[in-house]
PDB file of C-alpha atoms in Angstrom:
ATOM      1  CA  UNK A  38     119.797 155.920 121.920  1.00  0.00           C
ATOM      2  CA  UNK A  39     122.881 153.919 122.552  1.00  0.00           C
ATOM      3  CA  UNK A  40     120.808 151.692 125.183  1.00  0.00           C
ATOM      4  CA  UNK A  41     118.881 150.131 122.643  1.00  0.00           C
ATOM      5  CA  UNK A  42     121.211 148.416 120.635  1.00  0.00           C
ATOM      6  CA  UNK A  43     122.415 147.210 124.305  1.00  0.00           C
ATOM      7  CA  UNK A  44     119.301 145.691 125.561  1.00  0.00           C
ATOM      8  CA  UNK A  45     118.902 144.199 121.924  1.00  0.00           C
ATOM      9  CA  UNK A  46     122.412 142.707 122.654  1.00  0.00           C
ATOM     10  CA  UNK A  47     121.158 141.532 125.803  1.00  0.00           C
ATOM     11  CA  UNK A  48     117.832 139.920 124.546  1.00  0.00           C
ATOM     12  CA  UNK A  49     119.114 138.116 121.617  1.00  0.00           C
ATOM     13  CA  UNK A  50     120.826 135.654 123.464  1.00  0.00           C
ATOM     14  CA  UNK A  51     117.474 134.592 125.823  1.00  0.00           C
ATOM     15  CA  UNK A  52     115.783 134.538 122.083  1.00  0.00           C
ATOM     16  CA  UNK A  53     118.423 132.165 120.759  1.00  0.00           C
ATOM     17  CA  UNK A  54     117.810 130.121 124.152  1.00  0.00           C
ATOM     18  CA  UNK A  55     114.348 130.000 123.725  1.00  0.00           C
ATOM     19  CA  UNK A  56     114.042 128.802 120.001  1.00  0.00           C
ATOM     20  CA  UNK A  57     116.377 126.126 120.794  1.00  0.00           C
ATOM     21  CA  UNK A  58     114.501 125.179 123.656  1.00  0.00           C
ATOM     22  CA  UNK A  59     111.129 124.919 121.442  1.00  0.00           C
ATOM     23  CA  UNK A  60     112.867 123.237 118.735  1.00  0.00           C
ATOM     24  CA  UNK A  61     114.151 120.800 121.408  1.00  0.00           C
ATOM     25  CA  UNK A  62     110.322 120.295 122.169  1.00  0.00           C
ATOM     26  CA  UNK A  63     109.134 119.757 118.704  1.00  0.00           C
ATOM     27  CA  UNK A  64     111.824 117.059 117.757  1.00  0.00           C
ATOM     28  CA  UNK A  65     111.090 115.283 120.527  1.00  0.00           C
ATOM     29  CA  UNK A  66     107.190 115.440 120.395  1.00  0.00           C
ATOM     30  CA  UNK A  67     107.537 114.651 116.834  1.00  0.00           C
ATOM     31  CA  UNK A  68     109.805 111.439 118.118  1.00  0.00           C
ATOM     32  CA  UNK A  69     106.983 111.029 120.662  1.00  0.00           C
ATOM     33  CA  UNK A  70     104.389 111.183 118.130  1.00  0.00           C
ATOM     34  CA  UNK A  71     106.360 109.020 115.178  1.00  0.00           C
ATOM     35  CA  UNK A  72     106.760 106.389 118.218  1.00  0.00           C
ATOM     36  CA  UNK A  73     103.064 106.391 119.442  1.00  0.00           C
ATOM     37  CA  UNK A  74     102.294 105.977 115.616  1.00  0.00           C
ATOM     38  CA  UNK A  75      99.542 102.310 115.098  1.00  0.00           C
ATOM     39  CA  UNK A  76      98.816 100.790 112.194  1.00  0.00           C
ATOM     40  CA  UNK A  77      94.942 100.472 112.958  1.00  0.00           C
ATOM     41  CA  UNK A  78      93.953  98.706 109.497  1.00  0.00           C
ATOM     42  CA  UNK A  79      94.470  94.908 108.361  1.00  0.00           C
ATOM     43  CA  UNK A  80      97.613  93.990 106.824  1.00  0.00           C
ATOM     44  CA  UNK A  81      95.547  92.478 103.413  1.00  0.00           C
ATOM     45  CA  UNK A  82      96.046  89.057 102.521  1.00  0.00           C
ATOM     46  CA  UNK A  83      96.156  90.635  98.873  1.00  0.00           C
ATOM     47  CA  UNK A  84      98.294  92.876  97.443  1.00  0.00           C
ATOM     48  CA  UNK A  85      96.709  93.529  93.856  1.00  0.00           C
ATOM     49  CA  UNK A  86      94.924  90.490  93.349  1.00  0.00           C
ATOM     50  CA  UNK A  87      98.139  88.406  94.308  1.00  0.00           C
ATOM     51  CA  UNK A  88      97.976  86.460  97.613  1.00  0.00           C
ATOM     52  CA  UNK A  89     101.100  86.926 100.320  1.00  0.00           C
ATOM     53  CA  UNK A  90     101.579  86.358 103.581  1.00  0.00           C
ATOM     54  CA  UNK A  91     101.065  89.190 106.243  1.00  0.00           C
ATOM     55  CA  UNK A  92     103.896  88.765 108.183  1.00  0.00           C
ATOM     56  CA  UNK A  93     106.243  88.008 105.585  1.00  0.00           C
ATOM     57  CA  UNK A  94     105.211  92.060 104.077  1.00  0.00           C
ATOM     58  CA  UNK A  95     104.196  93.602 107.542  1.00  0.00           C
ATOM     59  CA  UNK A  96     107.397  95.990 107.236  1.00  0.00           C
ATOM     60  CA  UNK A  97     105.967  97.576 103.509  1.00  0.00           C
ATOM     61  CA  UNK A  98     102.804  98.436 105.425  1.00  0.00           C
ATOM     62  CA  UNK A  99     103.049 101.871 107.689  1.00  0.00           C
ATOM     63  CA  UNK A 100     101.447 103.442 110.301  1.00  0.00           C
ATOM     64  CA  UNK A 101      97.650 104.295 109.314  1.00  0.00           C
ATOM     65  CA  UNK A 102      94.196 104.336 109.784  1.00  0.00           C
ATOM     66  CA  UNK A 103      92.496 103.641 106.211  1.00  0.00           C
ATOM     67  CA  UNK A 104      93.915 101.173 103.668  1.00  0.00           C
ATOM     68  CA  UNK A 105      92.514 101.564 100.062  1.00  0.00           C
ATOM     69  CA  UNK A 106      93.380  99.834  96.369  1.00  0.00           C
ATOM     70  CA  UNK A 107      93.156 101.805  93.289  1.00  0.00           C
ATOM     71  CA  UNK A 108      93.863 100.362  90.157  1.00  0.00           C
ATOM     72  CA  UNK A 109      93.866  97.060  88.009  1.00  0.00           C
ATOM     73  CA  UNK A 110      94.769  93.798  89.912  1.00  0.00           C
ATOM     74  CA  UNK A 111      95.796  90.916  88.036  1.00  0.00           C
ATOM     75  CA  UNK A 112      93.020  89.263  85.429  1.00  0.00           C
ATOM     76  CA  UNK A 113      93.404  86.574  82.832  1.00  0.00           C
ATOM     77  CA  UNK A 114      92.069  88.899  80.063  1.00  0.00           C
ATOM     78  CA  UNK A 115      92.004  92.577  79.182  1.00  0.00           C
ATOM     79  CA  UNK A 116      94.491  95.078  79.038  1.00  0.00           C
ATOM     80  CA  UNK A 117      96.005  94.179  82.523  1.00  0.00           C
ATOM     81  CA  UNK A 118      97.095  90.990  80.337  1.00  0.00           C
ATOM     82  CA  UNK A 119     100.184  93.411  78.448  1.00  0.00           C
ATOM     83  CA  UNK A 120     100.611  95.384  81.580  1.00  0.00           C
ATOM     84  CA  UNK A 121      98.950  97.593  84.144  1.00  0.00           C
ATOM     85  CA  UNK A 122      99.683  99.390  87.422  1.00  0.00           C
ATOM     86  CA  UNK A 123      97.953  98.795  91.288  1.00  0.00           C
ATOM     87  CA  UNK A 124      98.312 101.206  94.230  1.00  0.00           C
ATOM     88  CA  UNK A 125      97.569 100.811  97.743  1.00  0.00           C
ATOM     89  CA  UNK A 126      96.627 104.062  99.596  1.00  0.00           C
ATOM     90  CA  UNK A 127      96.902 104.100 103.644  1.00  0.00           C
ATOM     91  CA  UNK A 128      95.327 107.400 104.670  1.00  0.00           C
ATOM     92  CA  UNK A 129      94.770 108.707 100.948  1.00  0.00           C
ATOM     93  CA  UNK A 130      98.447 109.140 100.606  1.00  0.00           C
ATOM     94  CA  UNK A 131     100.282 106.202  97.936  1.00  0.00           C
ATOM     95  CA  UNK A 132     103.042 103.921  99.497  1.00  0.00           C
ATOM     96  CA  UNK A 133     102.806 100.652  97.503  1.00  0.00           C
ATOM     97  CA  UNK A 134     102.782 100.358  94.059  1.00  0.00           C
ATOM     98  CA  UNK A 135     102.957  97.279  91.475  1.00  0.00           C
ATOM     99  CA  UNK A 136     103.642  97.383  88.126  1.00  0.00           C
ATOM    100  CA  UNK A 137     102.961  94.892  85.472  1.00  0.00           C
ATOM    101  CA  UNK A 138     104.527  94.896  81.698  1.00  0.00           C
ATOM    102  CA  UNK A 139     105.110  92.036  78.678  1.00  0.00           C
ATOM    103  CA  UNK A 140     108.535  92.339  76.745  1.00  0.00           C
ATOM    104  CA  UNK A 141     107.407  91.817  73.024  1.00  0.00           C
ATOM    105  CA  UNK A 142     109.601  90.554  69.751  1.00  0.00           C
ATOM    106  CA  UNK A 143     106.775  92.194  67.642  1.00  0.00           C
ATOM    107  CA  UNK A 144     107.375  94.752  66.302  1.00  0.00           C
ATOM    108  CA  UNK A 145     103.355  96.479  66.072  1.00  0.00           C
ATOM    109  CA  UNK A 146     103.088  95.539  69.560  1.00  0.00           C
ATOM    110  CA  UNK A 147     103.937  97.930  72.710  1.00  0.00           C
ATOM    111  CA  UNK A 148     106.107  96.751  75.238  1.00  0.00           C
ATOM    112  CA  UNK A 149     110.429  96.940  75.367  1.00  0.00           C
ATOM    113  CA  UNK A 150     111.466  94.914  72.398  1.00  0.00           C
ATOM    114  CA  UNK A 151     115.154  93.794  74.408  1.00  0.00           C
ATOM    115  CA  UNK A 152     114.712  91.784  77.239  1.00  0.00           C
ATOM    116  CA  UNK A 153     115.707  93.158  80.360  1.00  0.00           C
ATOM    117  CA  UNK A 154     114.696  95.397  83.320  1.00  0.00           C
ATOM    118  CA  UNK A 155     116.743  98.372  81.790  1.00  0.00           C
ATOM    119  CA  UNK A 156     114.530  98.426  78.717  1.00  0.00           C
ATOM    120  CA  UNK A 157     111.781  98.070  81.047  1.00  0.00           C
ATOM    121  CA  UNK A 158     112.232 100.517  83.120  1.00  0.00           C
ATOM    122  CA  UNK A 159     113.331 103.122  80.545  1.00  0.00           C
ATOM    123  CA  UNK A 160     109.939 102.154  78.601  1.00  0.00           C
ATOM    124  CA  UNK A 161     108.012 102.192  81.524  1.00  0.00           C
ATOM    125  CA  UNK A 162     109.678 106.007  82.292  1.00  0.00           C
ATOM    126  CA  UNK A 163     110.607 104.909  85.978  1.00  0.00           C
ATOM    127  CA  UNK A 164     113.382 107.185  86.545  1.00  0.00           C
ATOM    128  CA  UNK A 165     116.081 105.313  88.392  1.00  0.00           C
ATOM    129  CA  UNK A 166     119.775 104.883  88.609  1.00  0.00           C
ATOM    130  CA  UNK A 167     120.782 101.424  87.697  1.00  0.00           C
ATOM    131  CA  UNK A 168     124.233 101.872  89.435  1.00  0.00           C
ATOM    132  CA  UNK A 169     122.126 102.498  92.797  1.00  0.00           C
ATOM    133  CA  UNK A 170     120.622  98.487  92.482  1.00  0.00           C
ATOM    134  CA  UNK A 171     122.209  95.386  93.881  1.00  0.00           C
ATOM    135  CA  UNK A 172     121.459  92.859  91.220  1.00  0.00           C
ATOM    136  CA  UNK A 173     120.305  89.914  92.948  1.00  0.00           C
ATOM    137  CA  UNK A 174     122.622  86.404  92.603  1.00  0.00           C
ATOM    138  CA  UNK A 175     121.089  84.200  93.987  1.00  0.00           C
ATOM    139  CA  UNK A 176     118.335  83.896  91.470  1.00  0.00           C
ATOM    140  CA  UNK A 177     117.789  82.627  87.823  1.00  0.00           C
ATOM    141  CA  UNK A 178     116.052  85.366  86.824  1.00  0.00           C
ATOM    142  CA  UNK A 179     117.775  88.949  86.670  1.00  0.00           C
ATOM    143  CA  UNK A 180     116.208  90.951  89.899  1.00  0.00           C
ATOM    144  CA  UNK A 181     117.556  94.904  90.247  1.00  0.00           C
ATOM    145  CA  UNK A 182     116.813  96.051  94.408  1.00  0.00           C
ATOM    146  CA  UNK A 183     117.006  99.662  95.254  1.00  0.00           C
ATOM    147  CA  UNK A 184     116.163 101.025  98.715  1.00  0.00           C
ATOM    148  CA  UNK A 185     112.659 101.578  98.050  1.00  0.00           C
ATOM    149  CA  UNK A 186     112.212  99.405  94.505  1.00  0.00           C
ATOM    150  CA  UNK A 187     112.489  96.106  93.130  1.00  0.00           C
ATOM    151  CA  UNK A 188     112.254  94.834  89.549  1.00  0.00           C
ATOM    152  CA  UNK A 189     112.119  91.013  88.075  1.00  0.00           C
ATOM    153  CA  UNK A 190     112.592  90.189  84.591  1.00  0.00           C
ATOM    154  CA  UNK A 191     111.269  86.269  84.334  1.00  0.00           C
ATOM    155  CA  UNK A 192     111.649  85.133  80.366  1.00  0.00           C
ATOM    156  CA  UNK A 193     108.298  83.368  79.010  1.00  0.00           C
ATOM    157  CA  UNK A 194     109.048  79.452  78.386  1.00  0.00           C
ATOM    158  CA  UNK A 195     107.865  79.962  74.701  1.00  0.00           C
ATOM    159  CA  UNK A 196     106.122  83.316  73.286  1.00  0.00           C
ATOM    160  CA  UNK A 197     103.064  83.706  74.245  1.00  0.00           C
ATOM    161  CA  UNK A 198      99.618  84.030  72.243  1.00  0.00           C
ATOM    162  CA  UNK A 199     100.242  87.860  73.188  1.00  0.00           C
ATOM    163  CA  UNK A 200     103.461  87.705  72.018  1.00  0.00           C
ATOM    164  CA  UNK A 201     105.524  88.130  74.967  1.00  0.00           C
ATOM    165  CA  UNK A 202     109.103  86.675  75.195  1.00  0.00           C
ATOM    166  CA  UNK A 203     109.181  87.794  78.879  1.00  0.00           C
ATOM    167  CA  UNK A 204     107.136  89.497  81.457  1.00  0.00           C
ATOM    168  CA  UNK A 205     108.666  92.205  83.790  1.00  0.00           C
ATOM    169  CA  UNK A 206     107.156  93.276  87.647  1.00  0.00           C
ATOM    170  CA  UNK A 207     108.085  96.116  89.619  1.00  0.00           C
ATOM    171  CA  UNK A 208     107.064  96.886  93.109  1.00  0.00           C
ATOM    172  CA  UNK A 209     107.392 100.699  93.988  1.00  0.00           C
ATOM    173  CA  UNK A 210     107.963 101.879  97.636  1.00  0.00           C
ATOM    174  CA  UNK A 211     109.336 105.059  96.510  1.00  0.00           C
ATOM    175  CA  UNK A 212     106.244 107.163  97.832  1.00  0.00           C
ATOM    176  CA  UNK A 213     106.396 105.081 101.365  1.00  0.00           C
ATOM    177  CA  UNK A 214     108.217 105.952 104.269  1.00  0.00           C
ATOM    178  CA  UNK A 215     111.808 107.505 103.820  1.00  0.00           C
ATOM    179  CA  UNK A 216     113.145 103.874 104.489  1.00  0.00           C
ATOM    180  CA  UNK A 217     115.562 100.989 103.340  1.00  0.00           C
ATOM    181  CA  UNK A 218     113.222  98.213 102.192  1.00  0.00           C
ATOM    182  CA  UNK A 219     115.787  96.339 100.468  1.00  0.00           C
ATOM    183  CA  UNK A 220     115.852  93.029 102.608  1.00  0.00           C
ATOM    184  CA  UNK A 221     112.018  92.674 102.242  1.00  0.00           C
ATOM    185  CA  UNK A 222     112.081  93.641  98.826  1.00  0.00           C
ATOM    186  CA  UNK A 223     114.888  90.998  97.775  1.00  0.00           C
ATOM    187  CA  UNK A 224     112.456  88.274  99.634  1.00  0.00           C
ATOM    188  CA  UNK A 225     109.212  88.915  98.210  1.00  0.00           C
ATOM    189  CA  UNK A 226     110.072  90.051  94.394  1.00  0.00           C
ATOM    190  CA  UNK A 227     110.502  87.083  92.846  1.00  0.00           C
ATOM    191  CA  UNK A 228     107.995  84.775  94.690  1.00  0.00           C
ATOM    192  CA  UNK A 229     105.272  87.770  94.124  1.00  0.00           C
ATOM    193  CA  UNK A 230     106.254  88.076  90.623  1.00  0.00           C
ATOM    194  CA  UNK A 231     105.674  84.280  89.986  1.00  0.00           C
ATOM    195  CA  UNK A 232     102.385  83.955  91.672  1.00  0.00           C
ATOM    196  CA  UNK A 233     101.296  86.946  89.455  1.00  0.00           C
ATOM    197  CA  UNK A 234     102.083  85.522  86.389  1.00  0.00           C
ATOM    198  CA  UNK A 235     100.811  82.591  87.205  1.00  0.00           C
ATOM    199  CA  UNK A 236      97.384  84.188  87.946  1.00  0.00           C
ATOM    200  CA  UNK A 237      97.940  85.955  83.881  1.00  0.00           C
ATOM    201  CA  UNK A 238      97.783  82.461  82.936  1.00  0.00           C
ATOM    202  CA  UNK A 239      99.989  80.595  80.197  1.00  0.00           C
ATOM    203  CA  UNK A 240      98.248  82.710  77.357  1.00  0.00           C
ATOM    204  CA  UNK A 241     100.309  85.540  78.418  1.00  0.00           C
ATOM    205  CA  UNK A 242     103.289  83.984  79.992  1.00  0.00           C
ATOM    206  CA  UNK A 243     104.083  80.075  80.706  1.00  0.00           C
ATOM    207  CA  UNK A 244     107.067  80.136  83.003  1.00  0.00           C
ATOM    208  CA  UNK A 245     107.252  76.067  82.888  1.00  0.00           C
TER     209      UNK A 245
END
């Protein structure tokens, strides 16, 4: 009987050895594989209903086969008008989302009464840490960046015929890749954001 605890002894060390040397394998054939990953589908010219340039989003866009929108673009009337949410799918899975929503002074209508992307995003339930954002400078119009989200609040010239004061646009990349997104993000927010409300029309929001 004492031998067995012995060889047991003896073994456990060439077990050790060998599930290091398999978990050596499977890092690096899951490097191999994460570098050998292709994005085989079209970067859109779209991204809900808004046009951008391919090159200038390429990064927001992983590795996939299938590419897929689900959800309400942008339309001059109907309830996308007050606000409404767009997701692109690559491979089934969600890594894009845009969100649309009015800021309202009235007080029967929905929508964050203070203007603001706080209010927004505390109406809109996104659970985020505001001390986690880099508020953007260099623009007139108060822009929050996190790692993997970016939100514009752009004030209405007058209110609206909905009765917006201001209109507020969030892209979400919180389901995408574990990745830092924030120099893409900080180019693209407010440019996006514009051409979207401009596509609303001045009904909704005039920005001139």
């Amino acid at each position: 009987m004492p031998s067995v605890p012995t060889r047991q002894a003896i073994r456990r060390p060439g077990r050790i050895l060998l599930a290091s040397t398999i978990a050596v394998f499977t890092i690096q054939g899951c490097s191999a594989e994460s570098a050998s990953a292709s994005r085989d589908y079209p970067i859109p010219a779209t991204l809900c209903d808004v046009e951008i340039e391919p090159e200038e989003v390429e990064e927001i866009f992983p590795p996939g086969q299938s590419i897929e929108t689900v959800g309400d673009g942008v339309s001059r009337y109907g309830w996308i008008d007050s606000g409404g949410r767009c997701t692109v799918f690559i491979d089934d899975k969600p890594v894009i989302a845009v969100d649309s929503f009015g800021s309202t002074d009235e007080p029967r209508s929905s929508g964050p009464r203070v203007p603001g992307i706080e209010p927004y995003l505390e109406f809109r339930s996104f659970d985020l840490d505001m001390t986690e954002s880099e508020l953007v400078t260099s623009s007139e119009y108060e822009i929050r960046v996190w790692n993997d989200f970016a939100a514009i609040h752009i004030p209405c010239a007058q209110p609206s015929g909905m009765g917006y004061t201001g209109m507020n646009i969030a892209i979400d990349l919180r389901e995408n890749e574990d990745r830092d997104f924030s120099a893409t993000l900080k180019d693209i927010i407010e440019p996006y954001a514009l051409d979207r409300i401009d596509k609303m029309g001045p009904d909704v929001c005039g920005t001139d």
